[in-house]
């Protein structure tokens, strides 16, 4: 059960950030994690690196975790002013959503995170290791991210796919055909 929960928490942390307010420490909330809500209590409202998040103590689990505000909803009689719906599912024409994408090398194991890619509208930045930010644009017809400036420009293309509320970007060397089978040089980045 612990490893199953850890995967859900990881997915929750990787969901795109969206600042909503209204909760304070002690408020009883429910938190959207993967495909269901879990009951918890707000411990702290985030700031700095955790802006737009709440530290949640979950009723059924011993460790506290940060949750994005968009995934936190008030429980009946729990206080707070924000209510959240389950994240919308992505249709076949969806564009990559803003937020953090955990990136894993194509030849690595499922647990070998290479880095974190932050996508914002028209802007990207790689974290851990941190690189300079750059610009990107989305080609909806080709379901492809084109990196127009910064460290990925001319080096990578991003092939986008969406399944439910999970968004994926397959980073592929720019000199490799987009329709080639996934290989060891590819990097899979997931969000949601």
mmCIF file of C-alpha atoms in Angstrom:
data_model
loop_
_atom_site.group_PDB
_atom_site.id
_atom_site.type_symbol
_atom_site.label_atom_id
_atom_site.label_comp_id
_atom_site.label_asym_id
_atom_site.label_seq_id
_atom_site.Cartn_x
_atom_site.Cartn_y
_atom_site.Cartn_z
ATOM 1 C CA UNK A 1 0.000 0.000 0.000
ATOM 2 C CA UNK A 2 2.836 2.432 0.812
ATOM 3 C CA UNK A 3 4.425 2.225 -2.662
ATOM 4 C CA UNK A 4 1.005 2.588 -4.319
ATOM 5 C CA UNK A 5 0.351 5.733 -2.257
ATOM 6 C CA UNK A 6 3.825 7.133 -3.027
ATOM 7 C CA UNK A 7 3.055 6.941 -6.745
ATOM 8 C CA UNK A 8 -0.218 8.794 -6.216
ATOM 9 C CA UNK A 9 1.507 11.510 -4.191
ATOM 10 C CA UNK A 10 4.171 11.859 -6.908
ATOM 11 C CA UNK A 11 1.401 12.237 -9.521
ATOM 12 C CA UNK A 12 -0.322 14.830 -7.350
ATOM 13 C CA UNK A 13 2.856 16.868 -6.934
ATOM 14 C CA UNK A 14 3.464 16.813 -10.708
ATOM 15 C CA UNK A 15 0.050 18.212 -11.594
ATOM 16 C CA UNK A 16 0.079 21.734 -13.004
ATOM 17 C CA UNK A 17 0.027 24.484 -10.387
ATOM 18 C CA UNK A 18 -2.850 26.864 -10.104
ATOM 19 C CA UNK A 19 -3.125 29.306 -7.213
ATOM 20 C CA UNK A 20 -6.468 29.257 -5.416
ATOM 21 C CA UNK A 21 -6.994 30.531 -1.924
ATOM 22 C CA UNK A 22 -9.320 30.240 0.962
ATOM 23 C CA UNK A 23 -7.940 27.467 3.177
ATOM 24 C CA UNK A 24 -6.153 27.960 6.470
ATOM 25 C CA UNK A 25 -4.427 25.567 8.875
ATOM 26 C CA UNK A 26 -6.947 23.257 10.497
ATOM 27 C CA UNK A 27 -9.471 23.281 7.623
ATOM 28 C CA UNK A 28 -10.824 19.818 6.779
ATOM 29 C CA UNK A 29 -10.391 19.183 3.050
ATOM 30 C CA UNK A 30 -10.477 16.512 0.408
ATOM 31 C CA UNK A 31 -7.583 16.276 -2.049
ATOM 32 C CA UNK A 32 -7.762 14.954 -5.617
ATOM 33 C CA UNK A 33 -5.005 12.352 -6.082
ATOM 34 C CA UNK A 34 -4.843 10.486 -9.404
ATOM 35 C CA UNK A 35 -8.443 9.291 -9.725
ATOM 36 C CA UNK A 36 -10.046 9.874 -6.323
ATOM 37 C CA UNK A 37 -10.367 12.260 -3.378
ATOM 38 C CA UNK A 38 -8.649 11.621 -0.027
ATOM 39 C CA UNK A 39 -9.617 13.322 3.240
ATOM 40 C CA UNK A 40 -7.089 15.460 5.065
ATOM 41 C CA UNK A 41 -6.432 18.582 7.093
ATOM 42 C CA UNK A 42 -4.563 21.702 5.964
ATOM 43 C CA UNK A 43 -1.345 22.069 7.970
ATOM 44 C CA UNK A 44 0.089 25.109 6.180
ATOM 45 C CA UNK A 45 -0.495 27.347 3.150
ATOM 46 C CA UNK A 46 2.580 27.361 0.953
ATOM 47 C CA UNK A 47 4.814 30.257 -0.044
ATOM 48 C CA UNK A 48 8.037 30.587 -2.026
ATOM 49 C CA UNK A 49 8.701 27.273 -3.784
ATOM 50 C CA UNK A 50 5.356 25.997 -2.465
ATOM 51 C CA UNK A 51 3.238 29.000 -3.506
ATOM 52 C CA UNK A 52 -0.179 27.834 -4.726
ATOM 53 C CA UNK A 53 0.039 24.672 -2.602
ATOM 54 C CA UNK A 54 -1.112 23.444 0.787
ATOM 55 C CA UNK A 55 0.692 21.101 3.153
ATOM 56 C CA UNK A 56 -1.883 18.380 3.873
ATOM 57 C CA UNK A 57 -2.021 15.838 6.688
ATOM 58 C CA UNK A 58 -4.006 12.947 5.205
ATOM 59 C CA UNK A 59 -6.407 11.120 7.518
ATOM 60 C CA UNK A 60 -5.322 7.631 6.387
ATOM 61 C CA UNK A 61 -1.565 8.178 5.975
ATOM 62 C CA UNK A 62 1.186 9.124 8.388
ATOM 63 C CA UNK A 63 3.218 11.532 6.254
ATOM 64 C CA UNK A 64 2.209 15.085 5.299
ATOM 65 C CA UNK A 65 2.408 16.040 1.613
ATOM 66 C CA UNK A 66 2.189 19.221 -0.443
ATOM 67 C CA UNK A 67 -0.892 19.433 -2.681
ATOM 68 C CA UNK A 68 -1.618 21.957 -5.387
ATOM 69 C CA UNK A 69 -4.471 24.334 -4.557
ATOM 70 C CA UNK A 70 -6.386 23.271 -7.682
ATOM 71 C CA UNK A 71 -6.630 19.748 -6.230
ATOM 72 C CA UNK A 72 -7.933 20.787 -2.801
ATOM 73 C CA UNK A 73 -11.673 21.063 -2.048
ATOM 74 C CA UNK A 74 -13.573 21.831 1.126
ATOM 75 C CA UNK A 75 -15.163 18.960 3.044
ATOM 76 C CA UNK A 76 -18.653 19.457 4.424
ATOM 77 C CA UNK A 77 -18.251 21.514 7.603
ATOM 78 C CA UNK A 78 -14.505 21.700 7.061
ATOM 79 C CA UNK A 79 -14.026 25.449 6.574
ATOM 80 C CA UNK A 80 -12.380 27.235 3.672
ATOM 81 C CA UNK A 81 -13.984 28.993 0.732
ATOM 82 C CA UNK A 82 -12.579 27.106 -2.248
ATOM 83 C CA UNK A 83 -14.206 24.146 -3.903
ATOM 84 C CA UNK A 84 -12.547 22.217 -6.679
ATOM 85 C CA UNK A 85 -13.873 19.844 -9.265
ATOM 86 C CA UNK A 86 -11.963 16.829 -10.454
ATOM 87 C CA UNK A 87 -9.360 17.927 -12.998
ATOM 88 C CA UNK A 88 -10.826 17.991 -16.472
ATOM 89 C CA UNK A 89 -9.891 15.189 -18.790
ATOM 90 C CA UNK A 90 -7.983 16.057 -21.905
ATOM 91 C CA UNK A 91 -9.591 15.608 -25.268
ATOM 92 C CA UNK A 92 -7.698 14.439 -28.328
ATOM 93 C CA UNK A 93 -6.965 18.052 -29.367
ATOM 94 C CA UNK A 94 -5.688 19.230 -25.980
ATOM 95 C CA UNK A 95 -2.446 21.182 -25.793
ATOM 96 C CA UNK A 96 0.198 20.518 -23.142
ATOM 97 C CA UNK A 97 -0.971 21.969 -19.848
ATOM 98 C CA UNK A 98 1.211 24.283 -17.829
ATOM 99 C CA UNK A 99 3.055 22.845 -14.861
ATOM 100 C CA UNK A 100 5.808 20.466 -13.849
ATOM 101 C CA UNK A 101 6.611 17.330 -15.831
ATOM 102 C CA UNK A 102 8.769 14.592 -14.275
ATOM 103 C CA UNK A 103 11.230 13.402 -16.924
ATOM 104 C CA UNK A 104 12.700 9.898 -17.141
ATOM 105 C CA UNK A 105 15.393 8.745 -19.543
ATOM 106 C CA UNK A 106 14.130 6.280 -22.179
ATOM 107 C CA UNK A 107 16.637 3.587 -21.257
ATOM 108 C CA UNK A 108 16.269 4.077 -17.496
ATOM 109 C CA UNK A 109 14.052 2.311 -15.014
ATOM 110 C CA UNK A 110 10.648 3.713 -14.053
ATOM 111 C CA UNK A 111 12.099 5.247 -10.885
ATOM 112 C CA UNK A 112 15.073 7.025 -12.471
ATOM 113 C CA UNK A 113 13.956 10.633 -12.768
ATOM 114 C CA UNK A 114 16.383 12.560 -14.890
ATOM 115 C CA UNK A 115 15.013 16.054 -14.263
ATOM 116 C CA UNK A 116 11.892 18.178 -13.971
ATOM 117 C CA UNK A 117 10.602 20.206 -16.915
ATOM 118 C CA UNK A 118 8.452 23.234 -16.121
ATOM 119 C CA UNK A 119 6.127 24.303 -18.935
ATOM 120 C CA UNK A 120 4.362 27.652 -18.829
ATOM 121 C CA UNK A 121 2.491 29.223 -21.765
ATOM 122 C CA UNK A 122 5.218 29.780 -24.349
ATOM 123 C CA UNK A 123 8.053 29.326 -21.816
ATOM 124 C CA UNK A 124 9.965 26.328 -20.446
ATOM 125 C CA UNK A 125 12.725 25.643 -17.945
ATOM 126 C CA UNK A 126 14.540 22.503 -16.893
ATOM 127 C CA UNK A 127 15.130 22.042 -13.141
ATOM 128 C CA UNK A 128 17.556 19.797 -11.238
ATOM 129 C CA UNK A 129 19.838 20.441 -12.962
ATOM 130 C CA UNK A 130 18.658 23.981 -13.571
ATOM 131 C CA UNK A 131 19.150 25.396 -17.045
ATOM 132 C CA UNK A 132 18.278 28.776 -18.509
ATOM 133 C CA UNK A 133 14.671 29.215 -19.569
ATOM 134 C CA UNK A 134 13.583 29.287 -23.190
ATOM 135 C CA UNK A 135 10.571 29.720 -25.438
ATOM 136 C CA UNK A 136 8.385 27.050 -27.050
ATOM 137 C CA UNK A 137 5.381 26.916 -29.349
ATOM 138 C CA UNK A 138 2.869 24.158 -29.955
ATOM 139 C CA UNK A 139 2.049 22.713 -33.373
ATOM 140 C CA UNK A 140 -1.435 21.248 -32.782
ATOM 141 C CA UNK A 141 -1.570 19.509 -36.172
ATOM 142 C CA UNK A 142 1.643 17.603 -35.488
ATOM 143 C CA UNK A 143 1.064 17.372 -31.697
ATOM 144 C CA UNK A 144 4.568 18.682 -31.315
ATOM 145 C CA UNK A 145 6.366 21.202 -29.123
ATOM 146 C CA UNK A 146 8.976 23.229 -30.947
ATOM 147 C CA UNK A 147 11.618 24.806 -28.737
ATOM 148 C CA UNK A 148 12.402 28.154 -30.357
ATOM 149 C CA UNK A 149 15.021 29.476 -27.904
ATOM 150 C CA UNK A 150 16.969 28.399 -24.847
ATOM 151 C CA UNK A 151 18.911 25.188 -24.158
ATOM 152 C CA UNK A 152 16.449 22.840 -25.963
ATOM 153 C CA UNK A 153 16.318 24.874 -29.209
ATOM 154 C CA UNK A 154 17.800 22.832 -32.042
ATOM 155 C CA UNK A 155 18.496 19.926 -29.662
ATOM 156 C CA UNK A 156 15.035 18.542 -28.785
ATOM 157 C CA UNK A 157 11.509 18.322 -30.129
ATOM 158 C CA UNK A 158 8.592 17.378 -27.902
ATOM 159 C CA UNK A 159 5.960 14.876 -29.052
ATOM 160 C CA UNK A 160 2.758 15.443 -27.085
ATOM 161 C CA UNK A 161 0.045 12.969 -26.069
ATOM 162 C CA UNK A 162 -2.842 13.091 -23.606
ATOM 163 C CA UNK A 163 -4.772 10.275 -21.952
ATOM 164 C CA UNK A 164 -7.422 11.423 -19.514
ATOM 165 C CA UNK A 165 -5.873 14.112 -17.321
ATOM 166 C CA UNK A 166 -2.344 12.727 -17.819
ATOM 167 C CA UNK A 167 -0.232 14.709 -20.271
ATOM 168 C CA UNK A 168 3.016 13.338 -21.709
ATOM 169 C CA UNK A 169 5.791 14.929 -23.714
ATOM 170 C CA UNK A 170 8.340 12.641 -25.329
ATOM 171 C CA UNK A 171 11.544 14.616 -25.761
ATOM 172 C CA UNK A 172 13.367 13.358 -28.812
ATOM 173 C CA UNK A 173 16.688 14.507 -30.290
ATOM 174 C CA UNK A 174 15.845 17.041 -33.015
ATOM 175 C CA UNK A 175 17.864 15.126 -35.625
ATOM 176 C CA UNK A 176 15.807 11.933 -35.081
ATOM 177 C CA UNK A 177 12.602 11.341 -37.115
ATOM 178 C CA UNK A 178 9.445 12.117 -35.134
ATOM 179 C CA UNK A 179 7.880 8.801 -36.176
ATOM 180 C CA UNK A 180 10.841 6.628 -35.043
ATOM 181 C CA UNK A 181 10.233 4.047 -32.315
ATOM 182 C CA UNK A 182 11.062 5.276 -28.812
ATOM 183 C CA UNK A 183 14.727 4.755 -28.034
ATOM 184 C CA UNK A 184 17.330 5.091 -25.321
ATOM 185 C CA UNK A 185 18.053 8.737 -26.250
ATOM 186 C CA UNK A 186 14.397 9.760 -25.747
ATOM 187 C CA UNK A 187 13.160 11.277 -22.493
ATOM 188 C CA UNK A 188 9.565 10.751 -21.339
ATOM 189 C CA UNK A 189 8.077 13.620 -19.328
ATOM 190 C CA UNK A 190 4.738 13.113 -17.564
ATOM 191 C CA UNK A 191 2.285 15.445 -15.836
ATOM 192 C CA UNK A 192 -0.846 14.395 -13.985
#
